[in-house]
Tab-separated table of C-alpha atoms in Angstrom:
chain	number	residue	atom	x	y	z
A	1	MET	CA	150.785	182.169	306.253
A	2	LYS	CA	153.672	182.898	308.586
A	3	LEU	CA	153.121	179.558	310.385
A	4	LYS	CA	153.031	177.737	307.038
A	5	LYS	CA	156.341	179.325	306.046
A	6	ILE	CA	157.932	178.276	309.343
A	7	ILE	CA	156.654	174.723	308.922
A	8	GLY	CA	157.819	174.677	305.299
A	9	ARG	CA	161.288	175.895	306.206
A	10	THR	CA	161.512	173.362	309.043
A	11	LEU	CA	160.560	170.498	306.754
A	12	LEU	CA	163.013	171.733	304.120
A	13	GLY	CA	165.727	171.909	306.760
A	14	LEU	CA	164.996	168.366	307.928
A	15	LEU	CA	165.050	167.163	304.341
A	16	LEU	CA	168.433	168.791	303.765
A	17	VAL	CA	169.799	167.184	306.947
A	18	ILE	CA	168.535	163.783	305.808
A	19	VAL	CA	170.094	164.259	302.363
A	20	VAL	CA	173.427	165.319	303.870
A	21	LEU	CA	173.455	162.366	306.263
A	22	ALA	CA	172.535	160.018	303.424
A	23	VAL	CA	175.499	161.317	301.383
A	24	ILE	CA	177.942	161.117	304.315
A	25	TYR	CA	176.785	157.667	305.371
A	26	ARG	CA	175.863	156.363	301.917
A	27	ASP	CA	177.764	153.086	302.421
A	28	LEU	CA	175.967	152.418	305.704
A	29	VAL	CA	172.614	153.400	304.187
A	30	GLY	CA	173.237	151.089	301.232
A	31	TYR	CA	174.263	148.257	303.513
A	32	GLY	CA	171.223	148.813	305.748
A	33	TRP	CA	168.892	148.745	302.750
A	34	MET	CA	170.496	145.559	301.462
A	35	GLN	CA	170.181	143.894	304.872
A	36	LEU	CA	166.575	145.050	305.218
A	37	GLN	CA	165.724	143.467	301.870
A	38	GLY	CA	167.425	140.218	302.897
A	39	GLN	CA	165.698	140.118	306.258
A	40	LEU	CA	162.308	140.897	304.720
A	41	LYS	CA	162.782	138.078	302.208
A	42	VAL	CA	163.403	135.635	305.039
A	43	VAL	CA	160.419	136.936	307.029
A	44	ARG	CA	158.119	136.941	303.974
A	45	GLU	CA	159.014	133.429	302.911
A	46	ALA	CA	158.956	131.921	306.404
A	47	VAL	CA	155.894	129.806	307.185
A	48	PRO	CA	154.382	128.867	310.555
A	49	LEU	CA	155.932	125.791	312.113
A	50	GLU	CA	152.557	124.054	312.079
A	51	GLU	CA	152.260	124.640	308.323
A	52	PHE	CA	155.769	123.282	307.762
A	53	VAL	CA	154.991	120.165	309.799
A	54	ALA	CA	151.873	119.538	307.681
A	55	LEU	CA	153.805	119.584	304.375
A	56	PRO	CA	154.095	116.153	302.705
A	57	THR	CA	157.814	116.803	302.103
A	58	THR	CA	158.590	117.267	305.812
A	59	THR	CA	160.319	114.201	307.258
A	60	GLU	CA	159.510	112.579	310.600
A	61	GLU	CA	162.927	113.644	311.894
A	62	GLN	CA	162.220	117.265	310.947
A	63	LYS	CA	158.831	117.081	312.658
A	64	GLU	CA	160.528	115.825	315.813
A	65	LYS	CA	163.052	118.685	315.705
A	66	ILE	CA	160.207	121.217	315.332
A	67	LYS	CA	158.602	119.716	318.426
A	68	ILE	CA	161.902	120.095	320.302
A	69	ILE	CA	162.089	123.778	319.328
A	70	GLN	CA	158.567	124.390	320.598
A	71	GLU	CA	159.296	122.555	323.837
A	72	ALA	CA	162.578	124.394	324.350
A	73	LYS	CA	160.854	127.752	323.845
A	74	GLN	CA	158.161	126.998	326.383
A	75	PHE	CA	160.769	125.795	328.858
A	76	ALA	CA	162.832	128.945	328.305
A	77	PHE	CA	159.837	131.224	328.907
A	78	GLY	CA	158.456	129.310	331.850
A	79	GLU	CA	161.542	128.018	333.656
A	80	LEU	CA	164.537	130.169	332.691
A	81	GLY	CA	163.214	133.729	332.819
A	82	ILE	CA	163.560	134.338	329.084
A	83	ASN	CA	161.224	137.116	327.935
A	84	TYR	CA	158.246	135.825	325.937
A	85	SER	CA	158.286	136.475	322.205
A	86	GLU	CA	156.871	135.010	319.006
A	87	ASN	CA	160.378	134.371	317.698
A	88	TYR	CA	161.076	130.927	316.227
A	89	SER	CA	157.420	130.183	315.622
A	90	THR	CA	157.991	130.257	311.842
A	91	ILE	CA	160.585	128.543	309.650
A	92	PHE	CA	162.529	129.640	306.579
A	93	ASP	CA	163.484	126.834	304.206
A	94	GLN	CA	167.136	127.320	303.263
A	95	GLU	CA	166.955	124.416	300.821
A	96	GLY	CA	170.186	123.128	302.333
A	97	LYS	CA	172.089	126.335	301.561
A	98	PRO	CA	173.450	128.968	303.970
A	99	SER	CA	171.258	132.058	304.156
A	100	MET	CA	173.588	134.482	305.921
A	101	PHE	CA	177.339	135.086	305.927
A	102	VAL	CA	179.391	136.777	308.626
A	103	VAL	CA	182.641	138.703	308.101
A	104	THR	CA	185.074	139.403	310.941
A	105	ALA	CA	188.433	141.174	310.975
A	106	CYS	CA	191.236	141.533	313.499
A	107	ASP	CA	194.661	143.157	313.725
A	108	PRO	CA	197.269	140.614	312.590
A	109	TYR	CA	199.510	141.031	315.665
A	110	SER	CA	197.058	141.778	318.472
A	111	PHE	CA	193.608	140.679	319.574
A	112	ARG	CA	191.961	143.950	318.631
A	113	SER	CA	188.902	143.470	316.447
A	114	HIS	CA	187.911	145.767	313.650
A	115	LEU	CA	184.579	147.315	314.647
A	116	TRP	CA	181.740	148.305	312.333
A	117	ASN	CA	179.389	151.050	313.557
A	118	PHE	CA	175.634	150.492	313.400
A	119	PRO	CA	172.656	152.539	314.618
A	120	VAL	CA	171.030	151.465	317.914
A	121	VAL	CA	173.209	148.385	318.585
A	122	GLY	CA	176.475	150.358	318.439
A	123	ARG	CA	179.863	149.015	317.381
A	124	MET	CA	179.997	145.365	316.364
A	125	PRO	CA	182.992	143.119	315.598
A	126	TYR	CA	181.202	141.344	312.771
A	127	LYS	CA	179.169	142.252	309.720
A	128	GLY	CA	176.427	140.066	308.256
A	129	TYR	CA	175.389	139.631	304.641
A	130	PHE	CA	172.559	137.782	302.944
A	131	ILE	CA	174.442	137.908	299.630
A	132	ARG	CA	177.517	135.651	299.482
A	133	GLU	CA	179.328	137.766	296.878
A	134	LYS	CA	178.973	140.891	299.043
A	135	ALA	CA	180.390	139.027	302.023
A	136	ILE	CA	183.336	137.779	299.981
A	137	ALA	CA	183.998	141.330	298.723
A	138	GLU	CA	184.071	142.668	302.306
A	139	TYR	CA	186.259	139.752	303.394
A	140	GLU	CA	188.754	140.521	300.607
A	141	ASN	CA	188.564	144.237	301.440
A	142	MET	CA	189.548	143.556	305.043
A	143	LYS	CA	192.482	141.406	303.928
A	144	GLU	CA	193.651	144.118	301.528
A	145	GLN	CA	193.668	146.562	304.447
A	146	GLY	CA	196.080	144.263	306.282
A	147	TYR	CA	193.667	142.608	308.687
A	148	ASP	CA	193.342	138.946	309.522
A	149	ALA	CA	189.883	138.269	308.092
A	150	GLY	CA	187.305	135.555	308.644
A	151	LEU	CA	184.230	134.472	306.694
A	152	ARG	CA	181.682	132.008	308.049
A	153	THR	CA	178.034	131.117	307.717
A	154	ALA	CA	175.544	131.936	310.482
A	155	GLY	CA	173.743	129.051	312.172
A	156	GLY	CA	171.168	131.447	313.600
A	157	TRP	CA	170.728	135.063	314.545
A	158	SER	CA	168.576	137.441	316.505
A	159	THR	CA	167.255	140.797	315.269
A	160	LEU	CA	166.642	141.907	318.878
A	161	GLY	CA	162.919	142.354	318.339
A	162	TRP	CA	163.048	144.300	315.082
A	163	PHE	CA	161.580	141.319	313.219
A	164	GLN	CA	160.021	138.001	314.128
A	165	ASP	CA	163.036	135.736	313.917
A	166	PRO	CA	162.371	132.446	312.112
A	167	VAL	CA	163.884	129.033	312.565
A	168	LEU	CA	166.369	128.351	309.764
A	169	SER	CA	165.772	124.918	308.279
A	170	ASN	CA	169.468	123.966	308.593
A	171	MET	CA	169.039	124.211	312.373
A	172	LEU	CA	167.047	120.987	312.169
A	173	ASN	CA	170.265	119.086	311.426
A	174	ARG	CA	171.441	119.604	315.015
A	175	SER	CA	171.152	117.138	317.883
A	176	GLU	CA	168.402	117.689	320.449
A	177	GLY	CA	170.631	119.271	323.106
A	178	ASP	CA	172.522	121.378	320.566
A	179	LEU	CA	169.268	122.611	319.028
A	180	ALA	CA	167.784	123.516	322.412
A	181	SER	CA	171.000	125.351	323.321
A	182	LEU	CA	170.916	127.363	320.078
A	183	ILE	CA	167.268	128.388	320.507
A	184	ILE	CA	167.832	129.434	324.128
A	185	HIS	CA	171.026	131.248	323.104
A	186	GLU	CA	169.210	133.334	320.480
A	187	LEU	CA	166.217	134.010	322.750
A	188	THR	CA	168.645	135.290	325.391
A	189	HIS	CA	169.765	138.008	322.966
A	190	GLY	CA	166.175	139.217	322.775
A	191	THR	CA	165.959	139.198	326.582
A	192	LEU	CA	169.182	140.954	327.540
A	193	PHE	CA	171.423	142.889	325.157
A	194	VAL	CA	173.962	145.466	326.338
A	195	LYS	CA	174.994	148.030	323.715
A	196	ASP	CA	178.678	147.977	322.696
A	197	SER	CA	179.277	144.856	324.823
A	198	VAL	CA	179.415	142.067	322.254
A	199	THR	CA	181.737	139.844	324.294
A	200	PHE	CA	179.435	140.052	327.322
A	201	ASN	CA	176.317	139.464	325.198
A	202	GLU	CA	177.686	136.457	323.337
A	203	ASN	CA	179.310	134.888	326.403
A	204	LEU	CA	176.085	135.255	328.372
A	205	ALA	CA	173.953	133.796	325.577
A	206	THR	CA	176.349	130.839	325.335
A	207	PHE	CA	176.236	130.330	329.096
A	208	ILE	CA	172.438	130.505	329.298
A	209	GLY	CA	172.061	128.354	326.168
A	210	ASP	CA	174.333	125.508	327.281
A	211	ASN	CA	173.172	125.406	330.895
A	212	GLY	CA	169.554	125.943	329.922
A	213	ALA	CA	169.727	123.014	327.495
A	214	VAL	CA	170.925	120.699	330.288
A	215	LEU	CA	168.006	121.789	332.475
A	216	PHE	CA	165.615	121.350	329.547
A	217	LEU	CA	166.781	117.777	328.945
A	218	GLU	CA	166.689	116.972	332.666
A	219	ASN	CA	163.130	118.278	332.849
A	220	LYS	CA	162.123	116.221	329.819
A	221	TYR	CA	163.977	112.955	330.458
A	222	GLY	CA	165.108	113.110	334.080
A	223	LYS	CA	168.505	113.642	335.697
A	224	GLY	CA	171.012	110.937	334.839
A	225	SER	CA	169.019	109.865	331.775
A	226	GLU	CA	170.774	108.727	328.609
A	227	ALA	CA	169.792	111.891	326.752
A	228	VAL	CA	171.182	114.135	329.503
A	229	THR	CA	174.378	112.097	329.848
A	230	ARG	CA	174.962	112.147	326.085
A	231	TYR	CA	174.554	115.923	325.913
A	232	GLN	CA	176.757	116.467	328.976
A	233	ASN	CA	179.449	114.326	327.327
A	234	GLN	CA	179.118	116.469	324.192
A	235	LEU	CA	179.531	119.550	326.360
A	236	ALA	CA	182.592	117.967	327.995
A	237	ASP	CA	184.198	117.592	324.550
A	238	GLU	CA	183.209	121.167	323.771
A	239	ILE	CA	184.799	122.406	327.005
A	240	THR	CA	188.017	120.484	326.245
A	241	PHE	CA	188.088	122.057	322.791
A	242	LYS	CA	187.334	125.570	323.997
A	243	GLN	CA	189.763	125.483	326.912
A	244	TYR	CA	192.541	124.465	324.557
A	245	MET	CA	191.672	127.275	322.140
A	246	LEU	CA	191.439	129.848	324.929
A	247	GLY	CA	194.860	128.729	326.140
A	248	ALA	CA	196.188	129.029	322.595
A	249	ALA	CA	194.732	132.536	322.358
A	250	LYS	CA	196.465	133.460	325.616
A	251	ALA	CA	199.800	132.185	324.257
A	252	LEU	CA	199.355	134.190	321.061
A	253	ASP	CA	198.390	137.289	323.037
A	254	SER	CA	201.573	136.989	325.104
A	255	LEU	CA	203.607	136.636	321.925
A	256	TYR	CA	202.046	139.730	320.373
A	257	LYS	CA	202.563	141.855	323.481
A	258	GLY	CA	206.221	140.871	323.622
A	259	MET	CA	207.177	141.908	320.101
A	260	ASN	CA	205.985	145.496	319.711
A	261	GLU	CA	209.296	146.684	318.240
A	262	THR	CA	209.856	143.550	316.155
A	263	PRO	CA	209.883	143.903	312.332
A	264	ASP	CA	206.685	142.682	310.680
A	265	ALA	CA	208.467	139.909	308.792
A	266	THR	CA	209.769	138.485	312.079
A	267	LYS	CA	206.360	138.922	313.716
A	268	GLN	CA	204.755	136.933	310.929
A	269	LYS	CA	207.360	134.166	311.233
A	270	LEU	CA	206.955	133.871	315.015
A	271	LYS	CA	203.172	133.947	314.720
A	272	ALA	CA	203.139	131.235	312.027
A	273	GLU	CA	205.458	129.023	314.091
A	274	LEU	CA	203.270	129.304	317.191
A	275	ILE	CA	200.061	128.613	315.276
A	276	GLU	CA	201.692	125.541	313.737
A	277	ARG	CA	202.581	124.287	317.240
A	278	ILE	CA	198.992	124.929	318.316
A	279	LYS	CA	197.778	122.786	315.415
A	280	VAL	CA	200.242	119.955	316.122
A	281	ASN	CA	199.601	119.873	319.883
A	282	TYR	CA	195.852	119.849	319.284
A	283	ASP	CA	196.145	116.279	318.022
A	284	THR	CA	197.159	115.157	321.523
A	285	LEU	CA	193.698	115.983	322.930
A	286	ASN	CA	191.267	113.180	323.704
A	287	PHE	CA	187.584	113.470	322.807
A	288	LEU	CA	184.601	111.209	323.464
A	289	PHE	CA	183.051	111.964	320.070
A	290	GLU	CA	184.424	112.547	316.582
A	291	ARG	CA	183.084	116.087	316.224
A	292	TYR	CA	186.336	117.836	317.135
A	293	SER	CA	188.827	115.249	315.883
A	294	GLY	CA	191.151	116.458	313.111
A	295	TYR	CA	189.768	119.974	313.474
A	296	PHE	CA	192.751	121.652	311.792
A	297	SER	CA	193.247	119.075	309.070
A	298	ASP	CA	191.978	121.371	306.330
A	299	PHE	CA	192.583	124.931	307.545
A	300	THR	CA	194.985	127.139	309.472
A	301	PRO	CA	193.383	129.539	311.985
A	302	ASN	CA	194.160	133.232	312.159
A	303	ASN	CA	193.367	135.862	314.778
A	304	THR	CA	189.673	136.052	313.841
A	305	PHE	CA	189.249	132.394	314.837
A	306	PHE	CA	190.773	132.948	318.275
A	307	MET	CA	188.906	136.247	318.735
A	308	SER	CA	185.661	134.364	318.099
A	309	MET	CA	186.583	131.831	320.779
A	310	LEU	CA	187.220	134.675	323.227
A	311	ARG	CA	184.058	136.509	322.203
A	312	TYR	CA	181.773	133.550	322.849
A	313	ASN	CA	183.535	131.653	325.625
A	314	ALA	CA	186.112	133.648	327.637
A	315	GLN	CA	183.694	134.571	330.469
A	316	GLN	CA	181.985	131.216	331.077
A	317	ASP	CA	183.842	130.563	334.353
A	318	VAL	CA	183.035	134.088	335.554
A	319	PHE	CA	179.308	133.590	334.991
A	320	LYS	CA	179.310	130.162	336.641
A	321	LYS	CA	181.184	131.416	339.701
A	322	GLU	CA	178.808	134.345	340.151
A	323	MET	CA	175.705	132.181	339.668
A	324	ASP	CA	176.917	129.532	342.121
A	325	GLU	CA	178.025	131.994	344.795
A	326	LYS	CA	175.099	134.414	344.657
A	327	PHE	CA	172.222	132.170	343.591
A	328	ASN	CA	173.285	128.656	344.572
A	329	GLY	CA	173.388	127.602	340.916
A	330	ASN	CA	169.835	128.800	340.130
A	331	LEU	CA	169.993	129.833	336.465
A	332	LYS	CA	166.599	131.569	336.396
A	333	ALA	CA	167.370	133.679	339.481
A	334	TYR	CA	170.740	134.585	337.990
A	335	LEU	CA	169.215	135.724	334.696
A	336	GLU	CA	166.580	137.792	336.498
A	337	TYR	CA	169.395	139.458	338.451
A	338	LEU	CA	171.301	140.245	335.248
A	339	LYS	CA	168.172	141.647	333.583
A	340	GLU	CA	167.835	144.135	336.442
A	341	LYS	CA	171.540	144.928	336.489
A	342	TYR	CA	171.816	145.454	332.713
A	343	PRO	CA	168.545	146.876	331.381
A	344	SER	CA	168.438	146.289	327.627
A	345	VAL	CA	168.764	149.318	325.403
């Protein structure tokens, strides 16, 4: 009887702790439950790629893109050192609509992101929603608190092994190289993820994705082939675009650091003037393709836009230099080295 009482009191104590934590973190619990429901809906409704290919409504172009995904996965596992998983072996039909929305927020006069705290993965500078109205409400909430806020759709995401990540049908609208890069990017997250190091994680996934896609196309079509050259030209445009934006972010950062004691009204004026110059000077850039032409014709960027550029691209030269110097440009050897150096949590 005494043992039963001890066990009973222990269970009661644990229950009280759980209740207290649920009350204290009720917003996080509610958000987690909402996200779980959204993720489960995607997982439940996803069908195997083979089943999707067999549907009479699936076009020949979509079938070809599914084949590219399967080929890119096998190349990633066999030639790049990406850890094997069953991710992207199913597909969720978005019916042409976005399935996930991402909110970001940043101080208006510095590149300091607002961070949301999550279990296991730690602090993150973005928050995802499966429900558009919830995302808009959080976006408006961040603006009301005085932040620069951003709201975008997600082209893909990784749950880091918690679920079997599906292909999103909108991914099939991408070009072959872009699609391979995205798949390798997301698989990299499931291979190496450092807690509380979002900038490192995203920069690395971008680096592995872009460089891995080039190797994938070279393996499939041969070096110097039309497909490889076309993708490398697309990457050249992307590099031109990103380098300009990183330079713009640096200019804004210098402005912010030089006006700590400046009144907010003056800060806003100086910031708006510099961003307008960034938009005007952008039109002097030359691109091989139309993808980046007129980029700012219908919107004005704020700090969340430039923070995103830094988060995904600021360390590309660092990774390339280290890979070339230590591993003679061998991407697989470099990734294996990083996996040992940064064991995933």
